[in-house]
Amino acid sequence: MTSETPVRPELGNVVVGVDGSPSARTAVLWAAAKANTSGRSLRLVHAADTDRRALFANAETIQAVREAGRDLLIETESAVLERFPELSVTRELSRKEPVAGLRAAAGRQGTIVVGNRGLGGFSALMLGSVGLGVAARAEVPVIVVRGDSDRPESGSVTAAVHGASDLGWLLVAAAEADARKAVLRLVSVWNVLTHVGSVATMLDDLDGIARQRVHEVKTLADRVRDFYPALNVSHHVETGTSTPGILVEATAHTDLLVMGREHRVLGAGPSLGRVAHVLLHHAHCPVEIVPPAFATRVEEA
């Protein structure tokens, strides 16, 4: 099929990073609930980074690292199965560093879930870099678990959309909402400041741009309903001067915020856009980033 004939996404297993931190444990239980709700398997991954460690550590140290990783995985699996006894759970002790280990475990159709903090001290910075690294480089959806785990569910999934080209990744958000039996809310932020300053921009132009944005978001909602007729889809355009601020506020009233990852390359590799960066640091709920490569595969399947 061509990019004009997208299909429902077929999502693989849920892959979650395990490092022993409270944040990772929260992410594991969140990922387990997600896998249980959607009928997918859960893969627990501990990236021991022994390939790199072997360059400077002796064999006894490497063995101790591996044994500690195995014990952590077994303990985590037991905690998951105690809460979700019917869930299919597998364990993987990866020799790779965390970003590479999680990407490899997810393959081409998995969803990666990570916590937003590490073990404390410098490790907290390292895990933060892992979460950002996975979100920026993975070719599958990545969910960074944020917010209060005890917050009551709202029964909604929010998608931060911009225009017609968002349909590919938006179907991933629709699949998330459909699995949860939740409402899918399409939110688009129209920031008037992005159009002010051009010599050719007039008030009539701004009004026309706003109407065009409303039309595009409504069209997106209609197309999602074509794929998920039973899904309750709402849509609206927010007007303001801070796109990240409006979206952060929206995360206080939803269970998951989903957005597409921008095509950005900075320095030696890909980078997240400013809006995604703000959300991953300040959102009140988990944030899912869907990369362009995955959205393209959905559209061309």
Coordinates of C-alpha atoms in Angstrom, one line a residue:
M1 CA 0.0 0.0 0.0
T2 CA 1.0 3.6 -0.4
S3 CA 1.4 6.3 2.2
E4 CA -2.2 7.4 1.3
T5 CA -3.7 4.1 2.5
P6 CA -2.6 3.6 6.1
V7 CA -3.7 0.7 8.2
R8 CA -4.2 0.0 11.9
P9 CA -0.8 -0.4 13.5
E10 CA 0.2 -3.9 14.7
L11 CA 2.1 -3.3 17.9
G12 CA 4.5 -5.9 19.3
N13 CA 5.5 -6.6 22.9
V14 CA 6.0 -4.0 25.6
V15 CA 9.7 -3.6 26.5
V16 CA 10.6 -2.0 29.8
G17 CA 13.9 -1.0 31.2
V18 CA 14.8 -2.4 34.7
D19 CA 17.6 -0.9 36.8
G20 CA 16.4 -1.2 40.4
S21 CA 15.4 2.4 40.9
P22 CA 12.0 3.5 42.2
S23 CA 11.3 5.2 39.0
A24 CA 12.0 2.1 37.0
R25 CA 9.8 0.0 39.3
T26 CA 7.0 2.4 38.7
A27 CA 7.6 2.2 34.9
V28 CA 7.6 -1.6 35.1
L29 CA 4.2 -1.8 36.8
W30 CA 2.8 0.8 34.4
A31 CA 4.1 -1.1 31.5
A32 CA 2.7 -4.4 32.9
A33 CA -0.7 -2.8 33.2
K34 CA -0.4 -1.5 29.6
A35 CA 0.6 -4.9 28.3
N36 CA -2.2 -6.6 30.3
T37 CA -4.8 -4.2 29.0
S38 CA -3.8 -4.5 25.4
G39 CA -3.2 -8.3 25.4
R40 CA 0.5 -7.9 24.6
S41 CA 3.5 -9.6 26.3
L42 CA 5.9 -7.8 28.6
R43 CA 9.7 -8.1 28.2
L44 CA 11.9 -7.0 31.1
V45 CA 15.3 -5.8 30.0
H46 CA 18.3 -5.1 32.3
A47 CA 21.1 -3.6 30.2
A48 CA 24.2 -4.7 32.2
D49 CA 26.6 -3.0 29.7
T50 CA 29.1 -5.8 30.2
D51 CA 30.6 -5.5 26.7
R52 CA 31.9 -2.0 27.7
R53 CA 32.7 -3.0 31.3
A54 CA 34.9 -5.9 30.1
L55 CA 37.4 -3.3 28.7
F56 CA 38.4 -2.2 32.2
A57 CA 36.9 -4.7 34.7
N58 CA 38.1 -8.2 35.6
A59 CA 36.1 -11.4 35.0
E60 CA 35.0 -11.6 38.7
T61 CA 33.5 -8.1 38.5
I62 CA 31.7 -8.9 35.2
Q63 CA 30.3 -12.1 36.7
A64 CA 29.0 -10.2 39.8
V65 CA 27.3 -7.6 37.6
R66 CA 25.6 -10.3 35.6
E67 CA 24.4 -12.2 38.7
A68 CA 23.1 -9.0 40.2
G69 CA 21.2 -8.3 37.0
R70 CA 19.7 -11.7 36.9
D71 CA 18.6 -11.4 40.5
L72 CA 17.0 -8.1 39.7
L73 CA 15.1 -9.4 36.7
I74 CA 13.8 -12.4 38.7
E75 CA 12.7 -10.2 41.6
T76 CA 11.0 -7.8 39.2
E77 CA 9.2 -10.6 37.3
S78 CA 7.9 -11.9 40.6
A79 CA 6.5 -8.5 41.5
V80 CA 4.8 -8.2 38.1
L81 CA 3.2 -11.7 38.2
E82 CA 2.0 -11.1 41.7
R83 CA -0.1 -8.3 40.4
F84 CA -0.8 -9.6 36.9
P85 CA -0.7 -13.5 37.2
E86 CA -2.0 -14.1 33.6
L87 CA 0.5 -11.8 31.9
S88 CA 3.1 -13.3 29.6
V89 CA 6.5 -12.0 30.9
T90 CA 10.0 -12.7 29.6
R91 CA 13.4 -11.5 30.9
E92 CA 16.5 -10.4 29.1
L93 CA 19.9 -9.6 30.5
S94 CA 21.5 -7.5 27.8
R95 CA 25.3 -7.2 27.4
K96 CA 24.7 -3.8 25.6
E97 CA 24.5 -0.3 27.1
P98 CA 21.0 0.7 28.0
V99 CA 19.9 2.6 24.8
A100 CA 21.2 -0.1 22.5
G101 CA 19.9 -2.9 24.7
L102 CA 16.3 -1.5 24.8
R103 CA 16.3 -0.7 21.0
A104 CA 17.5 -4.2 20.2
A105 CA 14.9 -5.8 22.5
A106 CA 12.0 -3.8 20.9
G107 CA 12.8 -4.9 17.4
R108 CA 10.6 -3.3 14.7
Q109 CA 7.2 -3.3 16.4
G110 CA 7.7 -3.2 20.2
T111 CA 7.0 -0.3 22.5
I112 CA 9.8 0.8 24.8
V113 CA 8.8 2.0 28.3
V114 CA 11.3 3.8 30.7
G115 CA 11.2 5.6 34.0
N116 CA 12.2 9.3 34.2
R117 CA 14.8 9.0 36.9
G118 CA 17.7 6.8 38.0
L119 CA 19.1 5.5 41.2
G120 CA 20.2 8.8 42.6
G121 CA 23.3 11.0 42.4
F122 CA 25.1 10.8 39.1
S123 CA 23.0 7.7 38.1
A124 CA 19.9 9.9 38.0
L125 CA 21.6 11.9 35.3
M126 CA 22.6 8.8 33.4
L127 CA 19.2 7.3 33.4
G128 CA 17.8 10.6 32.3
S129 CA 20.2 10.6 29.4
V130 CA 19.1 7.0 28.6
G131 CA 15.5 8.0 28.5
L132 CA 16.2 11.0 26.3
G133 CA 18.5 8.9 24.1
V134 CA 15.9 6.2 23.5
A135 CA 13.2 8.7 22.8
A136 CA 15.4 10.5 20.3
R137 CA 16.9 7.4 18.5
A138 CA 14.5 4.5 18.7
E139 CA 12.6 3.5 15.6
V140 CA 9.6 2.4 17.7
P141 CA 7.3 4.2 20.1
V142 CA 8.9 5.2 23.4
I143 CA 6.9 6.0 26.6
V144 CA 8.6 7.9 29.4
V145 CA 6.5 7.3 32.6
R146 CA 6.0 10.5 34.5
G147 CA 3.4 11.9 37.0
D148 CA 1.7 10.6 40.1
S149 CA 1.2 6.8 39.8
D150 CA -1.7 7.1 42.3
R151 CA -3.6 9.7 40.3
P152 CA -7.1 8.5 39.3
E153 CA -7.5 7.6 35.7
S154 CA -9.3 10.2 33.5
G155 CA -10.3 7.7 30.8
S156 CA -8.7 9.7 28.0
V157 CA -5.6 9.6 25.8
T158 CA -4.5 12.9 24.3
A159 CA -2.7 13.3 21.0
A160 CA -0.8 16.6 20.3
V161 CA -1.5 17.1 16.6
H162 CA -0.5 19.7 14.0
G163 CA -1.9 18.8 10.6
A164 CA -2.8 16.2 8.0
S165 CA 0.7 14.6 8.0
D166 CA 0.2 13.4 11.5
L167 CA -2.2 10.6 10.6
G168 CA 0.5 7.8 10.6
W169 CA 1.6 8.3 14.2
L170 CA -1.9 9.3 15.3
L171 CA -3.2 5.8 14.6
V172 CA -0.8 4.6 17.3
A173 CA -2.5 7.0 19.7
A174 CA -5.9 5.7 18.5
A175 CA -4.7 2.1 19.2
E176 CA -3.7 3.1 22.7
A177 CA -7.1 4.7 23.4
D178 CA -8.9 1.8 21.8
A179 CA -7.1 -0.8 24.0
R180 CA -7.9 1.3 27.1
K181 CA -11.6 1.9 26.0
A182 CA -10.7 5.5 26.5
V183 CA -11.6 8.8 24.7
L184 CA -9.1 10.0 22.2
R185 CA -8.6 13.8 22.5
L186 CA -7.0 15.5 19.6
V187 CA -5.4 18.8 20.7
S188 CA -3.7 21.2 18.4
V189 CA -2.1 24.4 19.6
W190 CA -2.3 27.4 17.3
N191 CA 0.4 29.8 18.3
V192 CA -0.3 33.1 16.7
L193 CA 3.3 34.3 17.4
T194 CA 4.7 31.9 14.8
H195 CA 2.9 33.9 12.1
V196 CA 3.5 37.4 13.4
G197 CA 6.5 39.4 12.0
S198 CA 6.1 38.4 8.4
V199 CA 5.7 41.4 6.0
A200 CA 3.0 39.5 4.1
T201 CA 1.0 38.5 7.2
M202 CA -2.3 40.4 7.7
L203 CA -5.1 39.9 10.2
D204 CA -7.2 38.3 7.5
D205 CA -4.4 35.9 6.8
L206 CA -4.2 34.9 10.5
D207 CA -8.0 34.3 10.6
G208 CA -7.7 32.1 7.5
I209 CA -4.7 30.1 9.0
A210 CA -6.8 29.5 12.1
R211 CA -9.8 28.2 10.2
Q212 CA -7.5 26.0 8.1
R213 CA -6.0 24.5 11.3
V214 CA -9.5 23.7 12.7
H215 CA -10.4 22.1 9.4
E216 CA -7.3 19.9 9.3
V217 CA -7.8 18.7 12.9
K218 CA -11.4 17.9 12.2
T219 CA -10.4 15.9 9.1
L220 CA -7.8 14.0 11.2
A221 CA -10.5 13.1 13.7
D222 CA -12.8 11.9 10.9
R223 CA -10.1 9.7 9.4
V224 CA -9.3 8.2 12.8
R225 CA -13.0 7.3 13.2
D226 CA -12.8 5.5 9.8
F227 CA -10.2 3.1 11.3
Y228 CA -11.8 2.9 14.8
P229 CA -15.5 3.4 14.4
A230 CA -16.3 2.5 18.0
L231 CA -13.7 4.9 19.4
N232 CA -14.9 8.2 20.9
V233 CA -12.8 10.9 19.3
S234 CA -12.9 14.6 20.2
H235 CA -10.9 17.4 18.7
H236 CA -10.2 21.1 19.4
V237 CA -7.7 23.8 18.7
E238 CA -6.2 25.7 21.6
T239 CA -5.0 29.3 21.0
G240 CA -2.0 30.6 23.0
T241 CA 1.5 31.9 22.9
S242 CA 3.3 28.8 24.4
T243 CA 2.8 25.5 22.8
P244 CA 4.7 23.5 25.4
G245 CA 2.9 25.3 28.3
I246 CA -0.5 24.5 26.9
L247 CA 0.4 20.8 26.3
V248 CA 1.9 20.4 29.8
E249 CA -1.3 21.8 31.2
A250 CA -3.3 19.2 29.1
T251 CA -1.3 16.4 30.7
A252 CA -2.8 17.2 34.0
H253 CA -6.2 15.9 32.7
T254 CA -5.3 12.8 30.7
D255 CA -3.8 9.4 31.2
L256 CA -1.3 9.5 28.3
L257 CA -0.1 12.1 26.0
V258 CA 1.1 10.9 22.5
M259 CA 3.0 13.0 20.0
G260 CA 5.0 12.4 16.8
R261 CA 8.8 12.9 16.9
E262 CA 10.1 15.6 14.6
H263 CA 12.7 15.0 11.9
R264 CA 15.7 16.7 13.6
V265 CA 19.4 16.0 13.3
L266 CA 21.8 17.8 15.5
G267 CA 25.5 17.1 15.7
A268 CA 26.3 13.4 15.5
G269 CA 22.7 12.1 15.7
P270 CA 19.0 12.8 16.0
S271 CA 17.5 15.1 18.7
L272 CA 14.1 15.7 20.2
G273 CA 12.3 18.9 19.4
R274 CA 11.8 21.6 22.0
V275 CA 8.1 20.7 22.7
A276 CA 9.0 17.0 23.3
H277 CA 11.9 18.0 25.5
V278 CA 9.7 20.2 27.7
L279 CA 7.0 17.5 28.0
L280 CA 9.5 14.7 28.9
H281 CA 10.7 16.9 31.8
H282 CA 7.5 18.5 33.0
A283 CA 4.4 16.5 32.0
H284 CA 2.0 15.3 34.6
C285 CA 1.4 12.0 32.9
P286 CA 3.3 9.5 30.8
V287 CA 4.4 10.8 27.4
E288 CA 4.7 8.6 24.3
I289 CA 6.9 9.7 21.4
V290 CA 6.3 8.0 18.0
P291 CA 9.2 8.3 15.6
P292 CA 8.8 9.2 11.9
A293 CA 10.2 5.8 10.8
F294 CA 7.6 3.9 12.7
A295 CA 4.8 6.1 11.5
T296 CA 6.0 5.6 7.9
R297 CA 6.0 1.8 8.3
V298 CA 2.4 2.0 9.7
E299 CA 1.4 4.0 6.6
E300 CA 3.1 1.8 4.1
A301 CA 2.3 -1.6 5.6

